[in-house]
Coordinates of N, CA and C in Angstrom, one line a residue:
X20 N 1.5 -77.3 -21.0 CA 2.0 -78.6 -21.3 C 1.7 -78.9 -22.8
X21 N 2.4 -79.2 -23.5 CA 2.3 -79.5 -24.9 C 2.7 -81.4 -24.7
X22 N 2.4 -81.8 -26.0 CA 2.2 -83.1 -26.6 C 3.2 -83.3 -27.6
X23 N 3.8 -84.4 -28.1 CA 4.6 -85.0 -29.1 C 3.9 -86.6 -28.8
X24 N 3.0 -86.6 -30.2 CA 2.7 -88.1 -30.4 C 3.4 -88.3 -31.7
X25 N 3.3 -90.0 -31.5 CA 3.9 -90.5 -32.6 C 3.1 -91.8 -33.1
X26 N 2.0 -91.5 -34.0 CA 0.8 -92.3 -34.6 C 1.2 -93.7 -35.6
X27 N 1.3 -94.9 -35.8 CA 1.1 -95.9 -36.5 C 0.2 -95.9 -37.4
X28 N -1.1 -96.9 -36.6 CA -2.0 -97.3 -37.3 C -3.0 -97.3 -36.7
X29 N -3.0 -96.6 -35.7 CA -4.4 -96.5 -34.9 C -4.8 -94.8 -35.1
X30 N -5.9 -94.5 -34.7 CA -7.1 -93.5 -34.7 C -6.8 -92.8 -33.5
X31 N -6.1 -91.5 -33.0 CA -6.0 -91.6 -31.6 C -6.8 -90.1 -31.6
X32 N -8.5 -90.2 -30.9 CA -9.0 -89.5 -30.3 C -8.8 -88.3 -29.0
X33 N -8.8 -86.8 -29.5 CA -8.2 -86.3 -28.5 C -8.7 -84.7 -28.3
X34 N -9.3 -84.4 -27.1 CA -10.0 -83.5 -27.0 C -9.5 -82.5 -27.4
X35 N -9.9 -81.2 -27.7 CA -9.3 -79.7 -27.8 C -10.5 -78.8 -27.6
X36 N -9.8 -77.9 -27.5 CA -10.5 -76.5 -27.4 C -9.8 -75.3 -28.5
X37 N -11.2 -74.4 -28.9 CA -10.5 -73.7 -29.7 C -9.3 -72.7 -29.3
X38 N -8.5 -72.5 -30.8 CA -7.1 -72.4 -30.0 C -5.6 -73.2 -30.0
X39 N -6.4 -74.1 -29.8 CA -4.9 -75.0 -30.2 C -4.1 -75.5 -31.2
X40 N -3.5 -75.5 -31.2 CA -2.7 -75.3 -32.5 C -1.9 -77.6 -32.5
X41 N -2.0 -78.1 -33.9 CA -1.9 -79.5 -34.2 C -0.6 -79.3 -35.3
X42 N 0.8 -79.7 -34.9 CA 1.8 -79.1 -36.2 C 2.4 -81.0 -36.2
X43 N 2.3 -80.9 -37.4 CA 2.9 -82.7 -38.3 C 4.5 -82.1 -38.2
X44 N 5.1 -83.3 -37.5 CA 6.4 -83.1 -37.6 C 7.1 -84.2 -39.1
X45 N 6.9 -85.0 -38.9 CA 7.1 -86.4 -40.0 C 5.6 -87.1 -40.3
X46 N 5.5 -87.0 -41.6 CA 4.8 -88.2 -42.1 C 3.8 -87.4 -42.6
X47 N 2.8 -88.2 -42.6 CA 1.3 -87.3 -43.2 C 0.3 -87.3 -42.8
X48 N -0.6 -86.3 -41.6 CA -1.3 -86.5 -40.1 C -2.6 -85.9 -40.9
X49 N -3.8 -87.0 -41.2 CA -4.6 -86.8 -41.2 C -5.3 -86.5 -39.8
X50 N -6.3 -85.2 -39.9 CA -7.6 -84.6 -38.9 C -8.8 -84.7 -39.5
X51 N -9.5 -85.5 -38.5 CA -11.3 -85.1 -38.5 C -11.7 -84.6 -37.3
X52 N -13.1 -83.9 -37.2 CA -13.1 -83.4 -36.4 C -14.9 -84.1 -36.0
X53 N -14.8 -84.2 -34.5 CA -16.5 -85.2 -34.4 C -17.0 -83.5 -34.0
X54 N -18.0 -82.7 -34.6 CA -18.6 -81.5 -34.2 C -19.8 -82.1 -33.6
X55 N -20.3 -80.8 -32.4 CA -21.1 -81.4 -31.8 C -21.8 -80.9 -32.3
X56 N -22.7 -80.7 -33.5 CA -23.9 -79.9 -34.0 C -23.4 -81.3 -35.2
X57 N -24.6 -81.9 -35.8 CA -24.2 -82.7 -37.0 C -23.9 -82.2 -37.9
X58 N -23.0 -82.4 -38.8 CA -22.5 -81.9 -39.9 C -21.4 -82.4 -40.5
X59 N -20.9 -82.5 -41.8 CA -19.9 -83.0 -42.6 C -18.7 -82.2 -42.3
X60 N -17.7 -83.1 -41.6 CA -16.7 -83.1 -40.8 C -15.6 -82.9 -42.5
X61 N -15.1 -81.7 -42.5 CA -13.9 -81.8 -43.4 C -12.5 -81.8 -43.0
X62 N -12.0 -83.1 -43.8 CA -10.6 -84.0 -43.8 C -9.7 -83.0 -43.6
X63 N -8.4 -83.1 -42.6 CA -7.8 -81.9 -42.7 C -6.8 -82.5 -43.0
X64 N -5.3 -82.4 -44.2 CA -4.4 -83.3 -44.2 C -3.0 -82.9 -44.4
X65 N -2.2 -82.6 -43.3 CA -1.2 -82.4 -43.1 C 0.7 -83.0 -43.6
X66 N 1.1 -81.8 -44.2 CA 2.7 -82.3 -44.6 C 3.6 -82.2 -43.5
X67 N 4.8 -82.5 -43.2 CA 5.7 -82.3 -42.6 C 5.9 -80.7 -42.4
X68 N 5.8 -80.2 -41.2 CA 6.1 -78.7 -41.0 C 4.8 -77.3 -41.1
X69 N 3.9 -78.2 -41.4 CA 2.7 -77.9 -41.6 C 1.6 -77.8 -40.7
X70 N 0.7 -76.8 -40.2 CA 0.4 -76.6 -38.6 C -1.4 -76.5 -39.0
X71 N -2.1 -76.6 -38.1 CA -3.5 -76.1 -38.4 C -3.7 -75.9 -36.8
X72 N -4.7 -74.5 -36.5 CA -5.2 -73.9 -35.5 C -6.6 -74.6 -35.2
X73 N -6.8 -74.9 -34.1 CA -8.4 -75.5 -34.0 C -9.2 -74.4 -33.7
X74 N -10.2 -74.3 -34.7 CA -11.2 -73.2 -34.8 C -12.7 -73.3 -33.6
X75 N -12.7 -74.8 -33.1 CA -14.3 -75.0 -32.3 C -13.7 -75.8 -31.2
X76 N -14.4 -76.0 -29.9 CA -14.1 -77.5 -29.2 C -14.4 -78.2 -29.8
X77 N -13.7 -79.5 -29.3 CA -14.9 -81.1 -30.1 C -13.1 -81.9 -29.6
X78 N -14.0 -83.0 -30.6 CA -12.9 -84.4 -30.0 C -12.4 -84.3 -32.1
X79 N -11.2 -84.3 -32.1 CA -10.4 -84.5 -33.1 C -9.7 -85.9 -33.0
X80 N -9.9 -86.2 -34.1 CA -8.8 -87.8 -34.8 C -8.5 -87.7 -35.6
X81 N -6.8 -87.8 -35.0 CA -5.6 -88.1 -35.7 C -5.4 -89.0 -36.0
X82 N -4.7 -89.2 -37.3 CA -4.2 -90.6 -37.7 C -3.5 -90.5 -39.1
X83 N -2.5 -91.8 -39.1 CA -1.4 -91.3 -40.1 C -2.4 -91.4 -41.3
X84 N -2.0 -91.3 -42.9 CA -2.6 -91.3 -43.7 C -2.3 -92.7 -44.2
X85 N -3.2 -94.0 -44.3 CA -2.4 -95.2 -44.9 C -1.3 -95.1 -45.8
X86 N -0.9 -95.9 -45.8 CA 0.5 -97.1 -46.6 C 1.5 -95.4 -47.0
X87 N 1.4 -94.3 -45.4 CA 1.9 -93.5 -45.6 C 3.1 -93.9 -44.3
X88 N 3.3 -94.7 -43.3 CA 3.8 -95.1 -42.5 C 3.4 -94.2 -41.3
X89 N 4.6 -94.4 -40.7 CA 3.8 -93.8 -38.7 C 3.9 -92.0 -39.2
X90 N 3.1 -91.0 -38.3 CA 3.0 -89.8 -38.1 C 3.4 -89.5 -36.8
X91 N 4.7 -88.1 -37.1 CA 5.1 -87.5 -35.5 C 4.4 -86.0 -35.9
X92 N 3.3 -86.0 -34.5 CA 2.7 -84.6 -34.3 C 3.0 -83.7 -33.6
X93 N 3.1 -82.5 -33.1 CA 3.2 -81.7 -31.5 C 1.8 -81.3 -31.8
X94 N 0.9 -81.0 -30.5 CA -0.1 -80.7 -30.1 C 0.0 -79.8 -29.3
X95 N 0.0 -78.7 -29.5 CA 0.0 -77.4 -28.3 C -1.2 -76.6 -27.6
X96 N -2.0 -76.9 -26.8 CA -3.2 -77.0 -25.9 C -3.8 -75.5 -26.0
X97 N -4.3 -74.9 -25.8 CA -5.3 -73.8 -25.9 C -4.9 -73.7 -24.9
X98 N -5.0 -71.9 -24.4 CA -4.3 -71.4 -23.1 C -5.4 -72.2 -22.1
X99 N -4.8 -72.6 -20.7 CA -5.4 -73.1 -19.9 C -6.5 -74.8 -20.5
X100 N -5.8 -75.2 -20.8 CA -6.3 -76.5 -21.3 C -5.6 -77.4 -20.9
X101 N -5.9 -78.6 -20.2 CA -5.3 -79.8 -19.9 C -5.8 -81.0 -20.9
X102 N -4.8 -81.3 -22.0 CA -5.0 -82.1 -22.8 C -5.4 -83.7 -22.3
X103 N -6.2 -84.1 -23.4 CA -7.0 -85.5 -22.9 C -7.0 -86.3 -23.9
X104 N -6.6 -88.1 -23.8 CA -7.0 -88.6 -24.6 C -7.8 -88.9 -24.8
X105 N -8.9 -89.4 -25.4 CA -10.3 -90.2 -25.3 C -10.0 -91.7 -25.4
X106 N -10.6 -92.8 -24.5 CA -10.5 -94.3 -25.3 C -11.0 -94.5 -26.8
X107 N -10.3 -95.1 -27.5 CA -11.2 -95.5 -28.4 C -11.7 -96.7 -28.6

């Protein structure tokens, strides 16, 4: 199962496993990543057409880049993964 979000203005928390691959279809899809070891989370920030592979588990948040308007993502799950959203 793969994902097609389409982000505003909210933060949308969402689990992964390494493996999965996060591709920005329109707009500009800022990634952080919460690591479960503490440590300084680097900004990942996406163009249109532009893909990044997740390298660890952890909970990743997406979100558009302000006064950049809404972001369309596909999210493609790590083999055997059932994608999750987290509340936020």
């Amino acid at each position: 199962m793969t994902w097609d979000l389409l982000i505003e203005s909210d933060c949308v928390p969402v689990t992964l496993r390494a493996g999965a691959r996060v591709t920005c279809r329109a707009g500009q899809l800022w990634i952080t990543v919460e690591h479960r070891r503490a440590r300084p989370s680097a900004d990942i920030v996406l163009a249109p057409g532009q893909q990044c592979r997740v390298d660890e588990d952890g909970v990743y948040f997406l979100s558009a880049l302000r006064a950049m308007g809404a972001v369309q993502c596909h999210i493609t799950p790590a083999a055997r993964q059932l994608l999750v959203l987290r509340p936020a």
